[in-house]
PDB file of C-alpha atoms and ligand atoms in Angstrom:
ATOM      1  CA  MET U 268     -21.607  -0.136 -16.676  1.00  0.00           C
ATOM      2  CA  THR U 269     -20.173  -3.656 -16.562  1.00  0.00           C
ATOM      3  CA  ARG U 270     -16.767  -3.746 -14.950  1.00  0.00           C
ATOM      4  CA  GLN U 271     -14.156  -5.394 -17.082  1.00  0.00           C
ATOM      5  CA  ALA U 272     -11.088  -7.249 -15.905  1.00  0.00           C
ATOM      6  CA  TYR U 273      -7.925  -7.950 -17.853  1.00  0.00           C
ATOM      7  CA  VAL U 274      -7.087 -11.646 -17.518  1.00  0.00           C
ATOM      8  CA  ASP U 275      -4.134 -13.113 -19.384  1.00  0.00           C
ATOM      9  CA  GLY U 276      -4.341 -11.163 -22.567  1.00  0.00           C
ATOM     10  CA  ARG U 277      -7.939 -10.031 -22.835  1.00  0.00           C
ATOM     11  CA  PHE U 278     -10.648  -7.968 -21.220  1.00  0.00           C
ATOM     12  CA  VAL U 279     -13.710  -9.838 -19.951  1.00  0.00           C
ATOM     13  CA  PRO U 280     -16.738  -8.809 -17.867  1.00  0.00           C
ATOM     14  CA  ILE U 281     -15.637  -9.209 -14.267  1.00  0.00           C
ATOM     15  CA  ALA U 282     -18.382 -11.753 -13.485  1.00  0.00           C
ATOM     16  CA  ARG U 283     -16.933 -14.030 -16.162  1.00  0.00           C
ATOM     17  CA  ALA U 284     -13.271 -13.495 -15.274  1.00  0.00           C
ATOM     18  CA  ARG U 285     -11.614 -16.728 -14.096  1.00  0.00           C
ATOM     19  CA  VAL U 286      -8.185 -18.031 -13.190  1.00  0.00           C
ATOM     20  CA  ALA U 287      -7.109 -21.677 -13.244  1.00  0.00           C
ATOM     21  CA  ILE U 288      -7.262 -23.689 -10.011  1.00  0.00           C
ATOM     22  CA  GLU U 289      -3.627 -24.695 -10.464  1.00  0.00           C
ATOM     23  CA  ASP U 290      -2.488 -21.102 -10.637  1.00  0.00           C
ATOM     24  CA  ARG U 291       0.426 -20.830  -8.217  1.00  0.00           C
ATOM     25  CA  GLY U 292      -1.059 -17.639  -6.853  1.00  0.00           C
ATOM     26  CA  TYR U 293      -4.116 -19.616  -5.737  1.00  0.00           C
ATOM     27  CA  GLN U 294      -2.178 -22.592  -4.374  1.00  0.00           C
ATOM     28  CA  PHE U 295       0.956 -20.973  -2.931  1.00  0.00           C
ATOM     29  CA  ALA U 296       0.406 -17.182  -2.897  1.00  0.00           C
ATOM     30  CA  ASP U 297       3.344 -17.294  -5.321  1.00  0.00           C
ATOM     31  CA  GLY U 298       2.937 -13.844  -6.799  1.00  0.00           C
ATOM     32  CA  VAL U 299       3.156 -10.102  -6.392  1.00  0.00           C
ATOM     33  CA  TYR U 300       0.803  -7.176  -6.780  1.00  0.00           C
ATOM     34  CA  GLU U 301       0.474  -3.423  -7.053  1.00  0.00           C
ATOM     35  CA  VAL U 302      -2.299  -1.035  -6.050  1.00  0.00           C
ATOM     36  CA  ILE U 303      -2.260   2.142  -8.114  1.00  0.00           C
ATOM     37  CA  LYS U 304      -4.387   5.224  -7.706  1.00  0.00           C
ATOM     38  CA  ALA U 305      -5.905   6.932 -10.753  1.00  0.00           C
ATOM     39  CA  VAL U 306      -7.695  10.269 -10.828  1.00  0.00           C
ATOM     40  CA  ALA U 307      -9.778  11.187 -13.901  1.00  0.00           C
ATOM     41  CA  GLY U 308      -8.353   8.178 -15.742  1.00  0.00           C
ATOM     42  CA  GLU U 309      -4.751   9.180 -15.099  1.00  0.00           C
ATOM     43  CA  PRO U 310      -2.669   6.770 -13.001  1.00  0.00           C
ATOM     44  CA  ARG U 311      -0.611   8.520 -10.303  1.00  0.00           C
ATOM     45  CA  ASP U 312       3.089   7.788  -9.821  1.00  0.00           C
ATOM     46  CA  LEU U 313       2.820   4.929 -12.301  1.00  0.00           C
ATOM     47  CA  ASP U 314       6.570   4.832 -12.976  1.00  0.00           C
ATOM     48  CA  ARG U 315       7.285   4.293  -9.305  1.00  0.00           C
ATOM     49  CA  HIS U 316       4.681   1.527  -9.057  1.00  0.00           C
ATOM     50  CA  LEU U 317       6.058  -0.238 -12.136  1.00  0.00           C
ATOM     51  CA  ALA U 318       9.616   0.065 -10.830  1.00  0.00           C
ATOM     52  CA  ARG U 319       8.526  -1.525  -7.536  1.00  0.00           C
ATOM     53  CA  LEU U 320       6.675  -4.262  -9.439  1.00  0.00           C
ATOM     54  CA  GLU U 321       9.790  -5.056 -11.468  1.00  0.00           C
ATOM     55  CA  ARG U 322      11.813  -5.234  -8.294  1.00  0.00           C
ATOM     56  CA  SER U 323       9.293  -7.514  -6.519  1.00  0.00           C
ATOM     57  CA  LEU U 324       9.214  -9.816  -9.562  1.00  0.00           C
ATOM     58  CA  GLY U 325      13.004  -9.892  -9.726  1.00  0.00           C
ATOM     59  CA  GLU U 326      13.346 -10.762  -6.026  1.00  0.00           C
ATOM     60  CA  LEU U 327      11.025 -13.767  -6.544  1.00  0.00           C
ATOM     61  CA  ARG U 328      12.489 -14.674  -9.941  1.00  0.00           C
ATOM     62  CA  ILE U 329       9.126 -14.388 -11.645  1.00  0.00           C
ATOM     63  CA  PRO U 330       9.522 -13.217 -15.256  1.00  0.00           C
ATOM     64  CA  ALA U 331       7.612 -10.055 -16.159  1.00  0.00           C
ATOM     65  CA  PRO U 332       4.483 -11.012 -18.143  1.00  0.00           C
ATOM     66  CA  MET U 333       5.273  -8.205 -20.627  1.00  0.00           C
ATOM     67  CA  SER U 334       7.410  -5.100 -20.810  1.00  0.00           C
ATOM     68  CA  MET U 335       6.629  -2.375 -18.297  1.00  0.00           C
ATOM     69  CA  ARG U 336       5.722  -0.139 -21.223  1.00  0.00           C
ATOM     70  CA  ALA U 337       3.165  -2.658 -22.494  1.00  0.00           C
ATOM     71  CA  LEU U 338       1.885  -3.068 -18.947  1.00  0.00           C
ATOM     72  CA  SER U 339       1.313   0.657 -18.626  1.00  0.00           C
ATOM     73  CA  LEU U 340      -0.801   0.487 -21.814  1.00  0.00           C
ATOM     74  CA  VAL U 341      -2.879  -2.359 -20.334  1.00  0.00           C
ATOM     75  CA  ILE U 342      -3.409  -0.265 -17.187  1.00  0.00           C
ATOM     76  CA  ARG U 343      -4.544   2.720 -19.257  1.00  0.00           C
ATOM     77  CA  GLU U 344      -6.853   0.532 -21.304  1.00  0.00           C
ATOM     78  CA  ALA U 345      -8.318  -0.953 -18.104  1.00  0.00           C
ATOM     79  CA  LEU U 346      -8.978   2.577 -16.844  1.00  0.00           C
ATOM     80  CA  ALA U 347     -10.593   3.577 -20.144  1.00  0.00           C
ATOM     81  CA  ARG U 348     -12.909   0.548 -20.007  1.00  0.00           C
ATOM     82  CA  ASN U 349     -13.853   1.195 -16.380  1.00  0.00           C
ATOM     83  CA  PRO U 350     -14.372   4.941 -16.191  1.00  0.00           C
ATOM     84  CA  VAL U 351     -14.564   6.217 -12.611  1.00  0.00           C
ATOM     85  CA  THR U 352     -13.247   9.570 -11.444  1.00  0.00           C
ATOM     86  CA  LYS U 353     -11.263   8.184  -8.530  1.00  0.00           C
ATOM     87  CA  ALA U 354     -10.087   4.677  -9.152  1.00  0.00           C
ATOM     88  CA  ILE U 355      -7.850   2.012  -7.728  1.00  0.00           C
ATOM     89  CA  VAL U 356      -6.087  -0.295 -10.163  1.00  0.00           C
ATOM     90  CA  TYR U 357      -5.266  -3.735  -8.774  1.00  0.00           C
ATOM     91  CA  LEU U 358      -2.579  -5.586 -10.683  1.00  0.00           C
ATOM     92  CA  GLN U 359      -1.422  -9.087  -9.844  1.00  0.00           C
ATOM     93  CA  VAL U 360       1.267 -11.261 -11.388  1.00  0.00           C
ATOM     94  CA  THR U 361       1.723 -14.877 -10.342  1.00  0.00           C
ATOM     95  CA  ARG U 362       4.316 -17.417 -11.408  1.00  0.00           C
ATOM     96  CA  GLY U 363       1.664 -19.067 -13.565  1.00  0.00           C
ATOM     97  CA  VAL U 364      -0.279 -22.308 -13.876  1.00  0.00           C
ATOM     98  CA  ALA U 365       1.463 -25.642 -13.259  1.00  0.00           C
ATOM     99  CA  PRO U 366       0.796 -28.950 -11.425  1.00  0.00           C
ATOM    100  CA  ARG U 367       1.288 -28.327  -7.704  1.00  0.00           C
ATOM    101  CA  ASN U 368       4.935 -28.644  -6.731  1.00  0.00           C
ATOM    102  CA  HIS U 369       6.911 -26.433  -4.362  1.00  0.00           C
ATOM    103  CA  LEU U 370       9.757 -26.187  -6.892  1.00  0.00           C
ATOM    104  CA  PHE U 371       9.495 -23.507  -9.553  1.00  0.00           C
ATOM    105  CA  PRO U 372       8.058 -24.986 -12.770  1.00  0.00           C
ATOM    106  CA  SER U 373      10.653 -24.966 -15.554  1.00  0.00           C
ATOM    107  CA  VAL U 374       8.472 -23.650 -18.369  1.00  0.00           C
ATOM    108  CA  VAL U 375       5.576 -21.515 -17.333  1.00  0.00           C
ATOM    109  CA  ARG U 376       3.988 -18.265 -18.398  1.00  0.00           C
ATOM    110  CA  PRO U 377       3.286 -15.787 -15.584  1.00  0.00           C
ATOM    111  CA  SER U 378      -0.389 -14.912 -15.081  1.00  0.00           C
ATOM    112  CA  LEU U 379      -1.484 -11.289 -15.155  1.00  0.00           C
ATOM    113  CA  VAL U 380      -4.750  -9.886 -13.842  1.00  0.00           C
ATOM    114  CA  VAL U 381      -5.732  -6.200 -13.781  1.00  0.00           C
ATOM    115  CA  THR U 382      -8.950  -4.860 -12.250  1.00  0.00           C
ATOM    116  CA  VAL U 383     -10.256  -1.356 -11.594  1.00  0.00           C
ATOM    117  CA  ARG U 384     -12.695  -0.196  -8.961  1.00  0.00           C
ATOM    118  CA  ARG U 385     -13.904   2.969  -7.335  1.00  0.00           C
ATOM    119  CA  ALA U 386     -11.299   4.191  -4.848  1.00  0.00           C
ATOM    120  CA  PRO U 387     -12.254   3.439  -1.231  1.00  0.00           C
ATOM    121  CA  PHE U 388     -10.651   6.649   0.023  1.00  0.00           C
ATOM    122  CA  PRO U 389     -11.134   7.594   3.666  1.00  0.00           C
ATOM    123  CA  SER U 390     -14.108   9.775   4.568  1.00  0.00           C
ATOM    124  CA  ASP U 391     -13.794  13.537   5.026  1.00  0.00           C
ATOM    125  CA  ARG U 392     -14.353  12.952   8.713  1.00  0.00           C
ATOM    126  CA  GLU U 393     -11.493  10.465   9.013  1.00  0.00           C
ATOM    127  CA  ARG U 394      -9.199  12.851   7.152  1.00  0.00           C
ATOM    128  CA  ALA U 395     -10.189  15.793   9.303  1.00  0.00           C
ATOM    129  CA  GLU U 396     -10.366  14.092  12.707  1.00  0.00           C
ATOM    130  CA  GLY U 397      -7.857  11.281  12.397  1.00  0.00           C
ATOM    131  CA  VAL U 398      -8.156   7.579  13.135  1.00  0.00           C
ATOM    132  CA  ALA U 399      -7.230   5.072  15.835  1.00  0.00           C
ATOM    133  CA  VAL U 400      -4.604   2.354  15.421  1.00  0.00           C
ATOM    134  CA  PHE U 401      -4.156  -0.853  17.407  1.00  0.00           C
ATOM    135  CA  SER U 402      -0.699  -2.249  18.156  1.00  0.00           C
ATOM    136  CA  LEU U 403       0.058  -5.908  17.521  1.00  0.00           C
ATOM    137  CA  PRO U 404       3.193  -8.054  17.221  1.00  0.00           C
ATOM    138  CA  ASP U 405       4.649  -8.070  13.698  1.00  0.00           C
ATOM    139  CA  GLN U 406       4.321 -11.735  12.765  1.00  0.00           C
ATOM    140  CA  ARG U 407       5.237 -11.414   9.082  1.00  0.00           C
ATOM    141  CA  TRP U 408       8.136 -12.952   7.204  1.00  0.00           C
ATOM    142  CA  GLY U 409      11.604 -11.464   6.705  1.00  0.00           C
ATOM    143  CA  ARG U 410      11.022  -9.959   3.240  1.00  0.00           C
ATOM    144  CA  CYS U 411       8.292  -7.387   3.759  1.00  0.00           C
ATOM    145  CA  ASP U 412       9.987  -5.231   1.098  1.00  0.00           C
ATOM    146  CA  ILE U 413       8.547  -7.571  -1.569  1.00  0.00           C
ATOM    147  CA  LYS U 414       4.942  -6.694  -2.415  1.00  0.00           C
ATOM    148  CA  SER U 415       3.877 -10.321  -2.205  1.00  0.00           C
ATOM    149  CA  ILE U 416       0.244 -11.450  -2.371  1.00  0.00           C
ATOM    150  CA  SER U 417       0.968 -13.622   0.672  1.00  0.00           C
ATOM    151  CA  LEU U 418      -0.748 -11.356   3.202  1.00  0.00           C
ATOM    152  CA  LEU U 419      -2.151 -13.662   5.900  1.00  0.00           C
ATOM    153  CA  ALA U 420      -0.344 -12.023   8.815  1.00  0.00           C
ATOM    154  CA  ASN U 421      -1.461  -8.618   7.517  1.00  0.00           C
ATOM    155  CA  LEU U 422      -5.083  -9.740   7.242  1.00  0.00           C
ATOM    156  CA  LEU U 423      -5.132 -11.223  10.739  1.00  0.00           C
ATOM    157  CA  ALA U 424      -3.684  -8.015  12.185  1.00  0.00           C
ATOM    158  CA  LYS U 425      -6.077  -5.728  10.332  1.00  0.00           C
ATOM    159  CA  GLN U 426      -9.068  -7.857  11.295  1.00  0.00           C
ATOM    160  CA  GLN U 427      -8.041  -7.809  14.963  1.00  0.00           C
ATOM    161  CA  ALA U 428      -7.560  -4.039  14.822  1.00  0.00           C
ATOM    162  CA  ALA U 429     -10.995  -3.574  13.254  1.00  0.00           C
ATOM    163  CA  GLU U 430     -12.590  -5.773  15.913  1.00  0.00           C
ATOM    164  CA  ALA U 431     -10.972  -3.493  18.514  1.00  0.00           C
ATOM    165  CA  GLY U 432     -12.621  -0.509  16.809  1.00  0.00           C
ATOM    166  CA  CYS U 433      -9.462   0.723  15.086  1.00  0.00           C
ATOM    167  CA  ARG U 434      -8.825   1.540  11.441  1.00  0.00           C
ATOM    168  CA  GLU U 435      -5.373   0.047  11.175  1.00  0.00           C
ATOM    169  CA  ALA U 436      -2.935  -2.223  13.019  1.00  0.00           C
ATOM    170  CA  TRP U 437       0.518  -0.905  13.821  1.00  0.00           C
ATOM    171  CA  LEU U 438       2.948  -3.797  13.805  1.00  0.00           C
ATOM    172  CA  VAL U 439       5.609  -3.931  16.503  1.00  0.00           C
ATOM    173  CA  ASP U 440       8.869  -5.890  16.247  1.00  0.00           C
ATOM    174  CA  GLU U 441      10.564  -7.880  19.018  1.00  0.00           C
ATOM    175  CA  ALA U 442      12.442  -4.741  20.183  1.00  0.00           C
ATOM    176  CA  GLY U 443       9.205  -2.778  20.657  1.00  0.00           C
ATOM    177  CA  ARG U 444       9.608  -0.733  17.469  1.00  0.00           C
ATOM    178  CA  VAL U 445       6.798   0.053  15.065  1.00  0.00           C
ATOM    179  CA  THR U 446       7.687  -1.310  11.633  1.00  0.00           C
ATOM    180  CA  GLU U 447       4.587  -0.242   9.658  1.00  0.00           C
ATOM    181  CA  GLY U 448       0.849  -0.790   9.438  1.00  0.00           C
ATOM    182  CA  SER U 449      -0.853  -3.914   8.075  1.00  0.00           C
ATOM    183  CA  ALA U 450      -1.387  -2.069   4.763  1.00  0.00           C
ATOM    184  CA  SER U 451       0.264   1.317   5.263  1.00  0.00           C
ATOM    185  CA  ASN U 452       3.447   3.015   6.444  1.00  0.00           C
ATOM    186  CA  ALA U 453       3.702   4.603   9.904  1.00  0.00           C
ATOM    187  CA  TYR U 454       5.136   7.986  10.994  1.00  0.00           C
ATOM    188  CA  ILE U 455       5.477  10.220  14.015  1.00  0.00           C
ATOM    189  CA  VAL U 456       6.506  13.834  14.493  1.00  0.00           C
ATOM    190  CA  ASP U 457       8.919  14.145  17.420  1.00  0.00           C
ATOM    191  CA  GLY U 458       9.257  16.923  19.993  1.00  0.00           C
ATOM    192  CA  GLU U 459      11.602  18.859  17.684  1.00  0.00           C
ATOM    193  CA  GLY U 460       9.141  18.749  14.788  1.00  0.00           C
ATOM    194  CA  ARG U 461      11.097  16.106  12.873  1.00  0.00           C
ATOM    195  CA  LEU U 462       9.294  13.541  10.789  1.00  0.00           C
ATOM    196  CA  VAL U 463      10.343  10.042  11.852  1.00  0.00           C
ATOM    197  CA  THR U 464       9.614   6.808   9.981  1.00  0.00           C
ATOM    198  CA  HIS U 465      11.097   3.310   9.814  1.00  0.00           C
ATOM    199  CA  PRO U 466      13.978   3.102   7.290  1.00  0.00           C
ATOM    200  CA  LEU U 467      13.650   1.071   4.103  1.00  0.00           C
ATOM    201  CA  GLY U 468      14.820  -2.534   4.329  1.00  0.00           C
ATOM    202  CA  PRO U 469      13.372  -6.029   4.635  1.00  0.00           C
ATOM    203  CA  ARG U 470      11.088  -5.151   7.563  1.00  0.00           C
ATOM    204  CA  ILE U 471       8.796  -2.780   5.670  1.00  0.00           C
ATOM    205  CA  LEU U 472       7.257  -2.248   2.261  1.00  0.00           C
ATOM    206  CA  GLY U 473       8.744   0.777   0.549  1.00  0.00           C
ATOM    207  CA  GLY U 474       5.456   2.594   0.055  1.00  0.00           C
ATOM    208  CA  ILE U 475       5.036   4.756  -3.026  1.00  0.00           C
ATOM    209  CA  THR U 476       3.071   7.205  -0.895  1.00  0.00           C
ATOM    210  CA  ARG U 477       5.938   7.105   1.609  1.00  0.00           C
ATOM    211  CA  SER U 478       8.456   8.065  -1.077  1.00  0.00           C
ATOM    212  CA  VAL U 479       6.258  10.948  -2.269  1.00  0.00           C
ATOM    213  CA  VAL U 480       5.455  12.218   1.230  1.00  0.00           C
ATOM    214  CA  LEU U 481       9.109  12.170   2.303  1.00  0.00           C
ATOM    215  CA  GLU U 482       9.986  14.172  -0.804  1.00  0.00           C
ATOM    216  CA  LEU U 483       7.217  16.674  -0.101  1.00  0.00           C
ATOM    217  CA  ALA U 484       8.361  16.990   3.517  1.00  0.00           C
ATOM    218  CA  ARG U 485      11.958  17.681   2.517  1.00  0.00           C
ATOM    219  CA  GLU U 486      10.840  20.232  -0.076  1.00  0.00           C
ATOM    220  CA  ALA U 487       8.743  21.936   2.606  1.00  0.00           C
ATOM    221  CA  GLY U 488      11.789  22.191   4.884  1.00  0.00           C
ATOM    222  CA  ILE U 489      10.600  19.516   7.331  1.00  0.00           C
ATOM    223  CA  GLU U 490      13.487  17.445   8.635  1.00  0.00           C
ATOM    224  CA  VAL U 491      13.066  13.747   7.874  1.00  0.00           C
ATOM    225  CA  VAL U 492      14.701  11.074  10.028  1.00  0.00           C
ATOM    226  CA  GLU U 493      14.485   7.514   8.742  1.00  0.00           C
ATOM    227  CA  ARG U 494      14.950   5.489  11.912  1.00  0.00           C
ATOM    228  CA  PRO U 495      12.767   3.055  13.814  1.00  0.00           C
ATOM    229  CA  PHE U 496      10.614   4.512  16.612  1.00  0.00           C
ATOM    230  CA  THR U 497       9.176   2.548  19.506  1.00  0.00           C
ATOM    231  CA  LEU U 498       5.506   2.132  20.301  1.00  0.00           C
ATOM    232  CA  GLU U 499       6.088   4.024  23.561  1.00  0.00           C
ATOM    233  CA  GLU U 500       7.684   6.892  21.670  1.00  0.00           C
ATOM    234  CA  ALA U 501       4.725   6.964  19.291  1.00  0.00           C
ATOM    235  CA  LYS U 502       2.275   7.180  22.182  1.00  0.00           C
ATOM    236  CA  ARG U 503       4.148  10.217  23.504  1.00  0.00           C
ATOM    237  CA  ALA U 504       4.690  11.780  20.051  1.00  0.00           C
ATOM    238  CA  ARG U 505       3.558  15.247  19.098  1.00  0.00           C
ATOM    239  CA  GLU U 506       1.824  13.885  15.988  1.00  0.00           C
ATOM    240  CA  ALA U 507       1.347  10.586  14.198  1.00  0.00           C
ATOM    241  CA  PHE U 508       0.008   9.543  10.817  1.00  0.00           C
ATOM    242  CA  LEU U 509      -0.088   6.751   8.253  1.00  0.00           C
ATOM    243  CA  THR U 510       0.089   6.643   4.468  1.00  0.00           C
ATOM    244  CA  SER U 511      -0.930   4.351   1.629  1.00  0.00           C
ATOM    245  CA  THR U 512      -2.200   4.592  -1.935  1.00  0.00           C
ATOM    246  CA  THR U 513      -5.781   4.037  -0.753  1.00  0.00           C
ATOM    247  CA  SER U 514      -5.641   5.675   2.692  1.00  0.00           C
ATOM    248  CA  LEU U 515      -3.775   8.742   1.362  1.00  0.00           C
ATOM    249  CA  LEU U 516      -2.266  10.497   4.403  1.00  0.00           C
ATOM    250  CA  LEU U 517      -4.386   9.887   7.489  1.00  0.00           C
ATOM    251  CA  PRO U 518      -3.769  11.479  10.889  1.00  0.00           C
ATOM    252  CA  VAL U 519      -3.472   8.980  13.752  1.00  0.00           C
ATOM    253  CA  THR U 520      -5.012  10.476  16.879  1.00  0.00           C
ATOM    254  CA  ARG U 521      -5.175   7.384  19.085  1.00  0.00           C
ATOM    255  CA  ILE U 522      -2.792   4.464  19.569  1.00  0.00           C
ATOM    256  CA  ASP U 523      -4.406   1.684  21.639  1.00  0.00           C
ATOM    257  CA  GLU U 524      -5.885   3.495  24.661  1.00  0.00           C
ATOM    258  CA  GLN U 525      -3.532   6.445  24.344  1.00  0.00           C
ATOM    259  CA  VAL U 526      -4.706   9.666  22.747  1.00  0.00           C
ATOM    260  CA  VAL U 527      -1.867  11.206  20.682  1.00  0.00           C
ATOM    261  CA  ALA U 528      -0.989  14.685  21.979  1.00  0.00           C
ATOM    262  CA  ASN U 529      -4.290  16.583  22.339  1.00  0.00           C
ATOM    263  CA  GLY U 530      -6.234  14.177  20.128  1.00  0.00           C
ATOM    264  CA  VAL U 531      -6.497  16.378  17.044  1.00  0.00           C
ATOM    265  CA  PRO U 532      -4.355  16.156  13.887  1.00  0.00           C
ATOM    266  CA  GLY U 533      -1.178  18.204  14.260  1.00  0.00           C
ATOM    267  CA  SER U 534       0.091  20.976  12.012  1.00  0.00           C
ATOM    268  CA  VAL U 535       2.858  18.978  10.261  1.00  0.00           C
ATOM    269  CA  THR U 536       0.387  16.178   9.516  1.00  0.00           C
ATOM    270  CA  ARG U 537      -2.221  18.580   8.142  1.00  0.00           C
ATOM    271  CA  ARG U 538       0.320  20.375   6.025  1.00  0.00           C
ATOM    272  CA  LEU U 539       1.670  17.159   4.508  1.00  0.00           C
ATOM    273  CA  ALA U 540      -1.847  15.795   3.941  1.00  0.00           C
ATOM    274  CA  ARG U 541      -2.712  18.943   2.016  1.00  0.00           C
ATOM    275  CA  LEU U 542       0.517  18.823  -0.025  1.00  0.00           C
ATOM    276  CA  TYR U 543      -0.057  15.157  -0.830  1.00  0.00           C
ATOM    277  CA  ALA U 544      -3.699  15.693  -1.829  1.00  0.00           C
ATOM    278  CA  GLU U 545      -2.619  18.526  -4.105  1.00  0.00           C
ATOM    279  CA  ARG U 546       0.170  16.495  -5.610  1.00  0.00           C
ATOM    280  CA  VAL U 547      -2.092  13.568  -6.551  1.00  0.00           C
ATOM    281  CA  GLY U 548      -5.000  15.785  -7.560  1.00  0.00           C
ATOM    282  CA  ILE U 549      -7.552  14.850  -4.918  1.00  0.00           C
ATOM    283  CA  GLU U 550      -9.096  18.259  -4.457  1.00  0.00           C
ATOM    284  CA  GLU U 551     -11.722  17.386  -1.887  1.00  0.00           C
ATOM    285  CA  ALA U 552      -9.043  15.950   0.344  1.00  0.00           C
ATOM    286  CA  ALA U 553      -7.197  19.233   0.184  1.00  0.00           C
ATOM    287  CA  ALA U 554     -10.371  21.225   0.795  1.00  0.00           C
ATOM    288  CA  GLY U 555     -11.408  19.065   3.733  1.00  0.00           C
ATOM    289  CA  LEU U 556      -8.258  19.837   5.705  1.00  0.00           C
TER     290      LEU U 556
HETATM  291  N1  LIG B 188      -1.081  -1.529   0.717  1.00  0.00           N
HETATM  292  N2  LIG B 188       2.907  -1.292   3.813  1.00  0.00           N
HETATM  293  C1  LIG B 188       2.125  -2.328   3.493  1.00  0.00           C
HETATM  294  C2  LIG B 188       2.292  -3.608   4.234  1.00  0.00           C
HETATM  295  C3  LIG B 188       1.176  -2.186   2.464  1.00  0.00           C
HETATM  296  O1  LIG B 188       0.398  -3.231   2.125  1.00  0.00           O
HETATM  297  C4  LIG B 188       1.039  -0.951   1.804  1.00  0.00           C
HETATM  298  C5  LIG B 188       0.054  -0.743   0.689  1.00  0.00           C
HETATM  299  C6  LIG B 188       1.881   0.118   2.185  1.00  0.00           C
HETATM  300  C7  LIG B 188       1.824   1.461   1.504  1.00  0.00           C
HETATM  301  O2  LIG B 188       2.311   1.388   0.189  1.00  0.00           O
HETATM  302  P1  LIG B 188       1.809   2.380  -0.943  1.00  0.00           P
HETATM  303  O3  LIG B 188       2.024   3.751  -0.423  1.00  0.00           O
HETATM  304  O4  LIG B 188       2.675   2.044  -2.099  1.00  0.00           O
HETATM  305  O5  LIG B 188       0.350   2.083  -1.172  1.00  0.00           O
HETATM  306  C8  LIG B 188       2.808  -0.097   3.183  1.00  0.00           C
HETATM  307  C9  LIG B 188      -1.961  -1.515  -0.434  1.00  0.00           C
HETATM  308  C10 LIG B 188      -2.619  -0.199  -0.652  1.00  0.00           C
HETATM  309  C11 LIG B 188      -2.930  -2.675  -0.328  1.00  0.00           C
HETATM  310  O6  LIG B 188      -2.470  -3.758  -0.002  1.00  0.00           O
HETATM  311  O7  LIG B 188      -4.126  -2.502  -0.607  1.00  0.00           O
END
């Protein structure tokens, strides 16, 4: 099967898909993106992803390339042309193609690219045993709530974490508080069994998985506290985990050199991972826990 990409109005084999060298995404990282999970061809939480996309576009004053309804049809068509059971849709909108100039071009059409690939979900082992995270200073800009394609600080952090043998970087602000991961949101369970995660705002991306998991927690009677927690608190926490569209809900069992609690995923984490897997229809994930 040849993978097909949607590029500015048409589907083309991915090997032939091209964008212009004066695309502002290429020259300035002047664009936004979404990563959407699809199971059996059905995108999950699509409305939430499209709402976040609209918001990101609005914050950067990039016009939407088409209505969100039309965009959802393009996403479904992309999934139909690239049939995989568990897929990740990557969608990117940039301000468009124009001669390089820091100022916004006056008349320009935003560029839209949509690709689909097999979902790189974590292994059964990672889901069952948990993963290690590596703490690093949060060196990103002041608008992390915008899902911008400008991800250099995230890439550097994730690379450094991987080189230290860890799956993810946990980013720490100047006050010693964990904001989020390089590509995921961060949580702990405190001594009273409360779920604690950084509040929404400019310091973190409002994860779609985060919004779903917090809802599931509240429905399950787990108290949710949206407040920052420090790295030290996390190292002493009863449980820790991370979430993202591609990582699902992954237990964190080591932070730097510190093993979290007894080093095995805790009961709140396992329960929420199971609820989340059920909710998005990833049966193996539910079975593996
Ligand atoms: N990353 N925080 C950051 C900085 C992220 O990049 C992501 C997602 C999240 C979690 O958001 P969501 O639950 O909506 O996936 C939090 C995506 C998956 C990526 O860049 O590949």
